[in-house]
Amino acid sequence: MTRDSTGPAPTARDVAPPAAVTASPPRPLRRPLLVTAAAVTLVVLCLASLAIGARSIPLDLVVRALVDPGHPRVDAETEAIVRSTRLFRTVVAVLAGTALGLAGAVMQGLTRNPLADPGLLGVSAGAAFGTVVAVGVFGITALMGSIWFAFGGTLVATVVVYLLGSRGRGGASPVKLALAGVAVTYLLDSLTSGIALTDPEALDRYRYWSSGSLTGHDGGTLLRIAPFLIAGALLALTTATALNSIALGDDVAVALGRRLGMVRLRAVLAVTLLTGTITAVVGPIVFVGLVVPHVVRLITGPDHRWLLPGSMLVAPCLLLAADIIGRVVARPQEIDVSLVAAFLGAPVFIALVRRRLAEL
């Protein structure tokens, strides 16, 4: 006697998905693809940043000006534009994007808050307040003098926001941290404006600095800020595995052997060094540290071992693209990179929020 072949019809769960649904590459494959594509895009945008501006320069002349100064085909004006102006501007954009993207990813992982960003949680406002205090109160105009005040303002703002957001039941929830960040940002902005209005020199410097600009820097500036950025990046990257544990909850992280106090200290120091340094140099630039980690997370997933390096590569691409667009759309004038970055980042963030709400 054979078993009756009749039975319940197969459900949708039992049926294998069609090939079209499984056509996208698996996440472990997409991660190196993202890194490779971002690296190639970054190189292309760096070359475009050197070639595009109020005066467009052919790419072959750009390369000759960089590798063979004094070549007969490269006149003195072209060489000066490429080597003395656009080269440093491009490097500053790469460093600023790298620092802001990495700081945003670390903050989102540390606080488990998808809205965490150096601009939204008061970190940039703290750096701005420290810089204005250095100029308006102590008369310090040198970068290496004001940068320490920017570090101090960043650290104080971070600690205050975290303490305020941790009070009450539930600890440091995303909503409480966001509200505390908004409150601290408005408070520091008002204090910054008050100090700037009482000192003409501080006001002039603040007005130029607050617009967020990548220009006006040279090799000496890059050499002075490089140690701070390298230290901050190394501290941030060493927290990757610990942030993966924290994403599972504090109790689980402790059970896995994580010393939460040391992890948070390393992460806060990393964010302070990265954000304080860049904000002191180029001014507040918003949305880069907020949007980029979300975009990278869609491809790499929540693993910070890939999320942090991915953010380091994608964020400078966004900032370079914003800077190039700012040079082109208003020729022969320019639009500040912070305005273009916000213009590009806001719609992307709105789309990400709508996508998240549609999944709920």
Short mmCIF file of N, CA and C in Angstrom, two decimals, residues 105-266:
data_model
loop_
_atom_site.label_atom_id
_atom_site.label_comp_id
_atom_site.label_asym_id
_atom_site.label_seq_id
_atom_site.Cartn_x
_atom_site.Cartn_y
_atom_site.Cartn_z
N ALA A 105 28.77 57.97 12.38
CA ALA A 105 28.55 56.53 12.54
C ALA A 105 28.84 56.08 13.97
N VAL A 106 29.90 56.62 14.58
CA VAL A 106 30.23 56.26 15.96
C VAL A 106 29.15 56.74 16.92
N MET A 107 28.67 57.96 16.71
CA MET A 107 27.63 58.49 17.60
C MET A 107 26.35 57.70 17.50
N GLN A 108 25.96 57.32 16.29
CA GLN A 108 24.73 56.53 16.14
C GLN A 108 24.86 55.17 16.78
N GLY A 109 26.04 54.57 16.69
CA GLY A 109 26.24 53.27 17.32
C GLY A 109 26.33 53.36 18.83
N LEU A 110 27.00 54.41 19.33
CA LEU A 110 27.17 54.55 20.77
C LEU A 110 25.85 54.83 21.48
N THR A 111 25.03 55.69 20.91
CA THR A 111 23.77 56.07 21.54
C THR A 111 22.59 55.21 21.11
N ARG A 112 22.82 54.33 20.12
CA ARG A 112 21.73 53.54 19.52
C ARG A 112 20.60 54.46 19.07
N ASN A 113 21.01 55.60 18.52
CA ASN A 113 20.06 56.62 18.10
C ASN A 113 20.27 56.91 16.61
N PRO A 114 19.31 56.57 15.76
CA PRO A 114 19.48 56.81 14.32
C PRO A 114 19.53 58.29 13.95
N LEU A 115 19.15 59.18 14.88
CA LEU A 115 19.20 60.62 14.62
C LEU A 115 20.47 61.26 15.14
N ALA A 116 21.37 60.47 15.69
CA ALA A 116 22.60 61.03 16.25
C ALA A 116 23.46 61.60 15.13
N ASP A 117 23.99 62.79 15.38
CA ASP A 117 24.80 63.49 14.39
C ASP A 117 25.54 64.60 15.12
N PRO A 118 26.78 64.88 14.75
CA PRO A 118 27.49 65.98 15.43
C PRO A 118 26.74 67.30 15.42
N GLY A 119 25.92 67.54 14.38
CA GLY A 119 25.17 68.78 14.34
C GLY A 119 23.89 68.75 15.15
N LEU A 120 23.25 67.57 15.25
CA LEU A 120 21.96 67.48 15.93
C LEU A 120 22.09 67.27 17.43
N LEU A 121 23.21 66.74 17.89
CA LEU A 121 23.37 66.47 19.32
C LEU A 121 24.27 67.49 20.02
N GLY A 122 24.42 68.66 19.44
CA GLY A 122 25.11 69.74 20.13
C GLY A 122 26.62 69.72 20.02
N VAL A 123 27.20 68.74 19.35
CA VAL A 123 28.65 68.64 19.28
C VAL A 123 29.23 69.78 18.46
N SER A 124 28.67 70.03 17.28
CA SER A 124 29.15 71.13 16.44
C SER A 124 28.91 72.48 17.11
N ALA A 125 27.78 72.62 17.79
CA ALA A 125 27.50 73.87 18.50
C ALA A 125 28.51 74.09 19.62
N GLY A 126 28.93 73.01 20.29
CA GLY A 126 29.95 73.15 21.32
C GLY A 126 31.28 73.58 20.75
N ALA A 127 31.66 73.02 19.59
CA ALA A 127 32.90 73.45 18.95
C ALA A 127 32.82 74.91 18.51
N ALA A 128 31.66 75.34 17.99
CA ALA A 128 31.49 76.73 17.60
C ALA A 128 31.60 77.65 18.80
N PHE A 129 30.98 77.28 19.90
CA PHE A 129 31.05 78.09 21.11
C PHE A 129 32.48 78.22 21.61
N GLY A 130 33.22 77.11 21.63
CA GLY A 130 34.60 77.16 22.07
C GLY A 130 35.46 78.04 21.18
N THR A 131 35.24 77.98 19.85
CA THR A 131 36.01 78.79 18.93
C THR A 131 35.74 80.28 19.13
N VAL A 132 34.49 80.64 19.30
CA VAL A 132 34.14 82.05 19.49
C VAL A 132 34.65 82.56 20.84
N VAL A 133 34.61 81.72 21.86
CA VAL A 133 35.18 82.12 23.15
C VAL A 133 36.67 82.39 23.02
N ALA A 134 37.37 81.56 22.28
CA ALA A 134 38.80 81.77 22.08
C ALA A 134 39.09 83.10 21.42
N VAL A 135 38.27 83.48 20.42
CA VAL A 135 38.51 84.72 19.68
C VAL A 135 37.97 85.92 20.45
N GLY A 136 36.71 85.83 20.90
CA GLY A 136 36.06 87.00 21.48
C GLY A 136 36.45 87.30 22.92
N VAL A 137 36.77 86.28 23.70
CA VAL A 137 37.09 86.47 25.11
C VAL A 137 38.59 86.54 25.35
N PHE A 138 39.34 85.64 24.72
CA PHE A 138 40.77 85.56 24.99
C PHE A 138 41.62 86.14 23.85
N GLY A 139 41.00 86.54 22.76
CA GLY A 139 41.75 87.16 21.67
C GLY A 139 42.67 86.21 20.94
N ILE A 140 42.37 84.92 20.94
CA ILE A 140 43.21 83.91 20.28
C ILE A 140 42.67 83.71 18.86
N THR A 141 43.49 84.04 17.88
CA THR A 141 43.07 83.89 16.49
C THR A 141 43.81 82.77 15.77
N ALA A 142 44.92 82.29 16.31
CA ALA A 142 45.68 81.22 15.66
C ALA A 142 44.90 79.91 15.76
N LEU A 143 45.00 79.10 14.71
CA LEU A 143 44.25 77.84 14.66
C LEU A 143 44.63 76.92 15.82
N MET A 144 45.93 76.77 16.08
CA MET A 144 46.36 75.84 17.11
C MET A 144 46.02 76.32 18.51
N GLY A 145 45.64 77.59 18.64
CA GLY A 145 45.15 78.06 19.93
C GLY A 145 43.66 77.85 20.08
N SER A 146 42.89 78.19 19.03
CA SER A 146 41.44 78.07 19.11
C SER A 146 40.97 76.63 19.04
N ILE A 147 41.78 75.75 18.46
CA ILE A 147 41.33 74.37 18.31
C ILE A 147 41.17 73.69 19.66
N TRP A 148 41.97 74.08 20.65
CA TRP A 148 41.82 73.48 21.99
C TRP A 148 40.52 73.92 22.63
N PHE A 149 40.10 75.15 22.38
CA PHE A 149 38.80 75.60 22.88
C PHE A 149 37.67 74.87 22.17
N ALA A 150 37.86 74.58 20.88
CA ALA A 150 36.85 73.80 20.16
C ALA A 150 36.73 72.40 20.75
N PHE A 151 37.87 71.79 21.10
CA PHE A 151 37.83 70.48 21.74
C PHE A 151 37.05 70.56 23.06
N GLY A 152 37.37 71.58 23.86
CA GLY A 152 36.68 71.72 25.14
C GLY A 152 35.19 71.90 24.99
N GLY A 153 34.78 72.76 24.04
CA GLY A 153 33.35 72.96 23.82
C GLY A 153 32.66 71.70 23.33
N THR A 154 33.33 70.95 22.47
CA THR A 154 32.77 69.69 21.98
C THR A 154 32.58 68.69 23.11
N LEU A 155 33.60 68.55 23.94
CA LEU A 155 33.53 67.59 25.04
C LEU A 155 32.44 67.95 26.04
N VAL A 156 32.35 69.23 26.40
CA VAL A 156 31.33 69.67 27.35
C VAL A 156 29.93 69.44 26.78
N ALA A 157 29.72 69.80 25.51
CA ALA A 157 28.40 69.62 24.90
C ALA A 157 28.02 68.14 24.85
N THR A 158 28.97 67.28 24.51
CA THR A 158 28.68 65.84 24.44
C THR A 158 28.27 65.29 25.79
N VAL A 159 29.03 65.66 26.82
CA VAL A 159 28.74 65.16 28.17
C VAL A 159 27.40 65.67 28.67
N VAL A 160 27.12 66.96 28.46
CA VAL A 160 25.86 67.55 28.94
C VAL A 160 24.67 66.90 28.24
N VAL A 161 24.75 66.72 26.92
CA VAL A 161 23.65 66.10 26.19
C VAL A 161 23.41 64.68 26.67
N TYR A 162 24.48 63.94 26.87
CA TYR A 162 24.32 62.55 27.31
C TYR A 162 23.76 62.48 28.73
N LEU A 163 24.20 63.36 29.62
CA LEU A 163 23.68 63.35 30.99
C LEU A 163 22.20 63.73 31.01
N LEU A 164 21.82 64.75 30.23
CA LEU A 164 20.42 65.14 30.19
C LEU A 164 19.56 64.04 29.57
N GLY A 165 20.06 63.43 28.50
CA GLY A 165 19.28 62.39 27.84
C GLY A 165 19.21 61.10 28.62
N SER A 166 20.07 60.92 29.63
CA SER A 166 20.07 59.68 30.42
C SER A 166 19.20 59.76 31.66
N ARG A 167 18.70 60.94 31.98
CA ARG A 167 17.90 61.08 33.19
C ARG A 167 16.52 60.46 33.00
N GLY A 168 15.96 59.98 34.11
CA GLY A 168 14.61 59.43 34.09
C GLY A 168 14.59 57.97 33.70
N ARG A 169 13.39 57.45 33.53
CA ARG A 169 13.23 56.04 33.19
C ARG A 169 13.67 55.76 31.77
N GLY A 170 14.20 54.58 31.58
CA GLY A 170 14.59 54.15 30.25
C GLY A 170 15.98 54.55 29.83
N GLY A 171 16.67 55.38 30.63
CA GLY A 171 18.03 55.74 30.30
C GLY A 171 18.10 56.64 29.07
N ALA A 172 19.19 56.53 28.35
CA ALA A 172 19.45 57.41 27.21
C ALA A 172 18.71 56.91 25.98
N SER A 173 17.43 57.21 25.89
CA SER A 173 16.64 56.81 24.73
C SER A 173 16.91 57.76 23.57
N PRO A 174 16.67 57.31 22.32
CA PRO A 174 16.91 58.18 21.17
C PRO A 174 16.13 59.50 21.23
N VAL A 175 14.88 59.44 21.65
CA VAL A 175 14.06 60.66 21.69
C VAL A 175 14.62 61.64 22.71
N LYS A 176 14.97 61.16 23.91
CA LYS A 176 15.48 62.06 24.93
C LYS A 176 16.83 62.65 24.53
N LEU A 177 17.67 61.87 23.90
CA LEU A 177 18.95 62.39 23.45
C LEU A 177 18.77 63.46 22.37
N ALA A 178 17.83 63.22 21.46
CA ALA A 178 17.57 64.20 20.41
C ALA A 178 17.04 65.51 21.00
N LEU A 179 16.11 65.40 21.95
CA LEU A 179 15.57 66.61 22.58
C LEU A 179 16.64 67.34 23.37
N ALA A 180 17.47 66.59 24.10
CA ALA A 180 18.55 67.23 24.86
C ALA A 180 19.54 67.89 23.90
N GLY A 181 19.83 67.24 22.77
CA GLY A 181 20.74 67.84 21.80
C GLY A 181 20.20 69.13 21.21
N VAL A 182 18.90 69.16 20.91
CA VAL A 182 18.29 70.38 20.39
C VAL A 182 18.36 71.51 21.43
N ALA A 183 18.05 71.18 22.69
CA ALA A 183 18.08 72.20 23.74
C ALA A 183 19.49 72.76 23.93
N VAL A 184 20.47 71.88 24.01
CA VAL A 184 21.85 72.33 24.21
C VAL A 184 22.34 73.11 22.99
N THR A 185 21.96 72.69 21.80
CA THR A 185 22.36 73.41 20.60
C THR A 185 21.83 74.84 20.60
N TYR A 186 20.54 75.00 20.92
CA TYR A 186 19.97 76.36 20.96
C TYR A 186 20.63 77.21 22.04
N LEU A 187 20.91 76.61 23.20
CA LEU A 187 21.57 77.36 24.27
C LEU A 187 22.95 77.82 23.84
N LEU A 188 23.74 76.91 23.28
CA LEU A 188 25.09 77.27 22.86
C LEU A 188 25.07 78.25 21.68
N ASP A 189 24.13 78.10 20.78
CA ASP A 189 24.03 79.05 19.67
C ASP A 189 23.73 80.46 20.16
N SER A 190 22.85 80.58 21.15
CA SER A 190 22.55 81.90 21.69
C SER A 190 23.75 82.51 22.39
N LEU A 191 24.49 81.69 23.16
CA LEU A 191 25.70 82.19 23.81
C LEU A 191 26.76 82.58 22.80
N THR A 192 26.89 81.78 21.75
CA THR A 192 27.86 82.09 20.70
C THR A 192 27.52 83.40 20.01
N SER A 193 26.25 83.59 19.68
CA SER A 193 25.83 84.84 19.03
C SER A 193 26.04 86.03 19.96
N GLY A 194 25.75 85.86 21.25
CA GLY A 194 25.94 86.95 22.21
C GLY A 194 27.39 87.39 22.29
N ILE A 195 28.32 86.43 22.35
CA ILE A 195 29.74 86.78 22.42
C ILE A 195 30.20 87.41 21.12
N ALA A 196 29.74 86.88 19.99
CA ALA A 196 30.16 87.42 18.70
C ALA A 196 29.68 88.85 18.50
N LEU A 197 28.48 89.17 18.97
CA LEU A 197 27.93 90.52 18.77
C LEU A 197 28.63 91.56 19.62
N THR A 198 29.30 91.16 20.67
CA THR A 198 29.99 92.12 21.54
C THR A 198 31.42 92.39 21.10
N ASP A 199 31.92 91.67 20.12
CA ASP A 199 33.31 91.84 19.67
C ASP A 199 33.32 91.86 18.14
N PRO A 200 33.67 93.01 17.51
CA PRO A 200 33.64 93.07 16.04
C PRO A 200 34.56 92.04 15.37
N GLU A 201 35.75 91.82 15.93
CA GLU A 201 36.65 90.85 15.33
C GLU A 201 36.08 89.44 15.42
N ALA A 202 35.53 89.13 16.59
CA ALA A 202 34.91 87.81 16.75
C ALA A 202 33.72 87.66 15.82
N LEU A 203 32.95 88.74 15.63
CA LEU A 203 31.78 88.68 14.75
C LEU A 203 32.21 88.43 13.30
N ASP A 204 33.24 89.14 12.84
CA ASP A 204 33.71 88.94 11.47
C ASP A 204 34.20 87.52 11.26
N ARG A 205 34.99 87.03 12.20
CA ARG A 205 35.50 85.67 12.07
C ARG A 205 34.36 84.66 12.14
N TYR A 206 33.38 84.90 13.03
CA TYR A 206 32.28 83.97 13.20
C TYR A 206 31.40 83.93 11.95
N ARG A 207 31.15 85.08 11.34
CA ARG A 207 30.30 85.12 10.15
C ARG A 207 30.94 84.35 9.01
N TYR A 208 32.25 84.50 8.83
CA TYR A 208 32.92 83.76 7.76
C TYR A 208 32.98 82.28 8.08
N TRP A 209 33.31 81.98 9.34
CA TRP A 209 33.51 80.59 9.74
C TRP A 209 32.20 79.81 9.78
N SER A 210 31.10 80.46 10.21
CA SER A 210 29.83 79.75 10.39
C SER A 210 29.19 79.33 9.07
N SER A 211 29.62 79.93 7.96
CA SER A 211 29.05 79.55 6.67
C SER A 211 29.57 78.20 6.19
N GLY A 212 30.66 77.72 6.77
CA GLY A 212 31.22 76.43 6.38
C GLY A 212 31.95 76.51 5.05
N SER A 213 33.26 76.70 5.09
CA SER A 213 34.03 76.89 3.87
C SER A 213 35.27 76.00 3.89
N LEU A 214 35.64 75.49 2.72
CA LEU A 214 36.82 74.64 2.58
C LEU A 214 38.03 75.42 2.09
N THR A 215 37.89 76.71 1.84
CA THR A 215 38.96 77.50 1.26
C THR A 215 39.79 78.18 2.35
N GLY A 216 40.91 78.75 1.92
CA GLY A 216 41.75 79.54 2.82
C GLY A 216 42.71 78.74 3.66
N HIS A 217 43.00 77.51 3.29
CA HIS A 217 43.90 76.66 4.08
C HIS A 217 45.10 76.26 3.23
N ASP A 218 46.20 75.97 3.91
CA ASP A 218 47.43 75.60 3.21
C ASP A 218 48.00 74.33 3.82
N GLY A 219 49.20 73.97 3.35
CA GLY A 219 49.82 72.76 3.83
C GLY A 219 50.13 72.80 5.32
N GLY A 220 50.46 73.98 5.84
CA GLY A 220 50.72 74.09 7.27
C GLY A 220 49.51 73.74 8.10
N THR A 221 48.33 74.18 7.66
CA THR A 221 47.10 73.84 8.38
C THR A 221 46.87 72.33 8.38
N LEU A 222 47.09 71.70 7.24
CA LEU A 222 46.87 70.26 7.15
C LEU A 222 47.84 69.50 8.05
N LEU A 223 49.08 69.94 8.11
CA LEU A 223 50.05 69.26 8.98
C LEU A 223 49.69 69.42 10.45
N ARG A 224 49.13 70.56 10.80
CA ARG A 224 48.79 70.80 12.21
C ARG A 224 47.58 69.99 12.66
N ILE A 225 46.61 69.80 11.77
CA ILE A 225 45.40 69.09 12.19
C ILE A 225 45.51 67.58 11.97
N ALA A 226 46.48 67.14 11.15
CA ALA A 226 46.57 65.71 10.83
C ALA A 226 46.72 64.83 12.07
N PRO A 227 47.56 65.16 13.07
CA PRO A 227 47.68 64.27 14.23
C PRO A 227 46.37 64.08 14.98
N PHE A 228 45.57 65.13 15.10
CA PHE A 228 44.30 65.02 15.81
C PHE A 228 43.33 64.13 15.05
N LEU A 229 43.29 64.29 13.73
CA LEU A 229 42.37 63.48 12.93
C LEU A 229 42.79 62.01 12.90
N ILE A 230 44.10 61.76 12.81
CA ILE A 230 44.58 60.37 12.82
C ILE A 230 44.26 59.71 14.15
N ALA A 231 44.50 60.42 15.25
CA ALA A 231 44.20 59.86 16.57
C ALA A 231 42.71 59.59 16.72
N GLY A 232 41.88 60.52 16.28
CA GLY A 232 40.43 60.32 16.38
C GLY A 232 39.96 59.16 15.53
N ALA A 233 40.50 59.02 14.30
CA ALA A 233 40.10 57.92 13.43
C ALA A 233 40.51 56.57 14.01
N LEU A 234 41.71 56.49 14.56
CA LEU A 234 42.16 55.23 15.15
C LEU A 234 41.31 54.85 16.36
N LEU A 235 40.99 55.83 17.20
CA LEU A 235 40.13 55.55 18.35
C LEU A 235 38.75 55.07 17.89
N ALA A 236 38.21 55.72 16.86
CA ALA A 236 36.88 55.34 16.37
C ALA A 236 36.88 53.93 15.80
N LEU A 237 37.88 53.61 15.00
CA LEU A 237 37.92 52.29 14.36
C LEU A 237 38.10 51.17 15.37
N THR A 238 38.80 51.45 16.47
CA THR A 238 38.99 50.41 17.48
C THR A 238 37.73 50.12 18.29
N THR A 239 36.70 50.95 18.14
CA THR A 239 35.45 50.70 18.87
C THR A 239 34.46 49.88 18.05
N ALA A 240 34.82 49.44 16.84
CA ALA A 240 33.86 48.81 15.94
C ALA A 240 33.22 47.57 16.56
N THR A 241 34.02 46.63 17.03
CA THR A 241 33.46 45.40 17.60
C THR A 241 32.68 45.69 18.88
N ALA A 242 33.16 46.65 19.68
CA ALA A 242 32.43 47.00 20.90
C ALA A 242 31.08 47.62 20.58
N LEU A 243 31.00 48.44 19.53
CA LEU A 243 29.72 49.02 19.13
C LEU A 243 28.75 47.95 18.66
N ASN A 244 29.26 46.90 18.04
CA ASN A 244 28.39 45.77 17.67
C ASN A 244 27.76 45.15 18.91
N SER A 245 28.54 45.03 19.98
CA SER A 245 28.01 44.47 21.23
C SER A 245 27.01 45.41 21.87
N ILE A 246 27.30 46.72 21.87
CA ILE A 246 26.39 47.69 22.47
C ILE A 246 25.06 47.72 21.73
N ALA A 247 25.08 47.44 20.43
CA ALA A 247 23.82 47.43 19.66
C ALA A 247 22.86 46.38 20.17
N LEU A 248 23.37 45.35 20.86
CA LEU A 248 22.51 44.31 21.42
C LEU A 248 21.96 44.68 22.79
N GLY A 249 22.39 45.81 23.34
CA GLY A 249 21.94 46.23 24.66
C GLY A 249 23.10 46.24 25.65
N ASP A 250 23.00 47.12 26.65
CA ASP A 250 24.09 47.24 27.62
C ASP A 250 24.31 45.95 28.40
N ASP A 251 23.22 45.28 28.78
CA ASP A 251 23.37 44.04 29.56
C ASP A 251 24.09 42.96 28.75
N VAL A 252 23.73 42.85 27.49
CA VAL A 252 24.37 41.85 26.64
C VAL A 252 25.84 42.22 26.43
N ALA A 253 26.12 43.51 26.24
CA ALA A 253 27.50 43.94 26.03
C ALA A 253 28.36 43.61 27.24
N VAL A 254 27.82 43.85 28.45
CA VAL A 254 28.57 43.52 29.67
C VAL A 254 28.78 42.02 29.77
N ALA A 255 27.74 41.24 29.44
CA ALA A 255 27.87 39.78 29.49
C ALA A 255 28.92 39.27 28.50
N LEU A 256 29.13 40.01 27.42
CA LEU A 256 30.14 39.63 26.44
C LEU A 256 31.53 40.12 26.81
N GLY A 257 31.64 40.75 27.97
CA GLY A 257 32.94 41.16 28.46
C GLY A 257 33.34 42.58 28.11
N ARG A 258 32.41 43.39 27.62
CA ARG A 258 32.73 44.76 27.27
C ARG A 258 32.73 45.66 28.50
N ARG A 259 33.74 46.48 28.61
CA ARG A 259 33.78 47.49 29.68
C ARG A 259 33.17 48.76 29.11
N LEU A 260 31.89 48.96 29.42
CA LEU A 260 31.14 50.04 28.77
C LEU A 260 31.75 51.40 29.04
N GLY A 261 32.27 51.61 30.23
CA GLY A 261 32.86 52.91 30.55
C GLY A 261 34.03 53.23 29.64
N MET A 262 34.90 52.26 29.42
CA MET A 262 36.07 52.48 28.56
C MET A 262 35.65 52.64 27.10
N VAL A 263 34.65 51.86 26.69
CA VAL A 263 34.18 51.97 25.31
C VAL A 263 33.60 53.36 25.05
N ARG A 264 32.76 53.82 25.97
CA ARG A 264 32.16 55.15 25.80
C ARG A 264 33.21 56.24 25.85
N LEU A 265 34.21 56.07 26.72
CA LEU A 265 35.27 57.07 26.79
C LEU A 265 36.03 57.15 25.47
N ARG A 266 36.38 56.00 24.90
CA ARG A 266 37.09 56.00 23.62
C ARG A 266 36.23 56.62 22.52
#
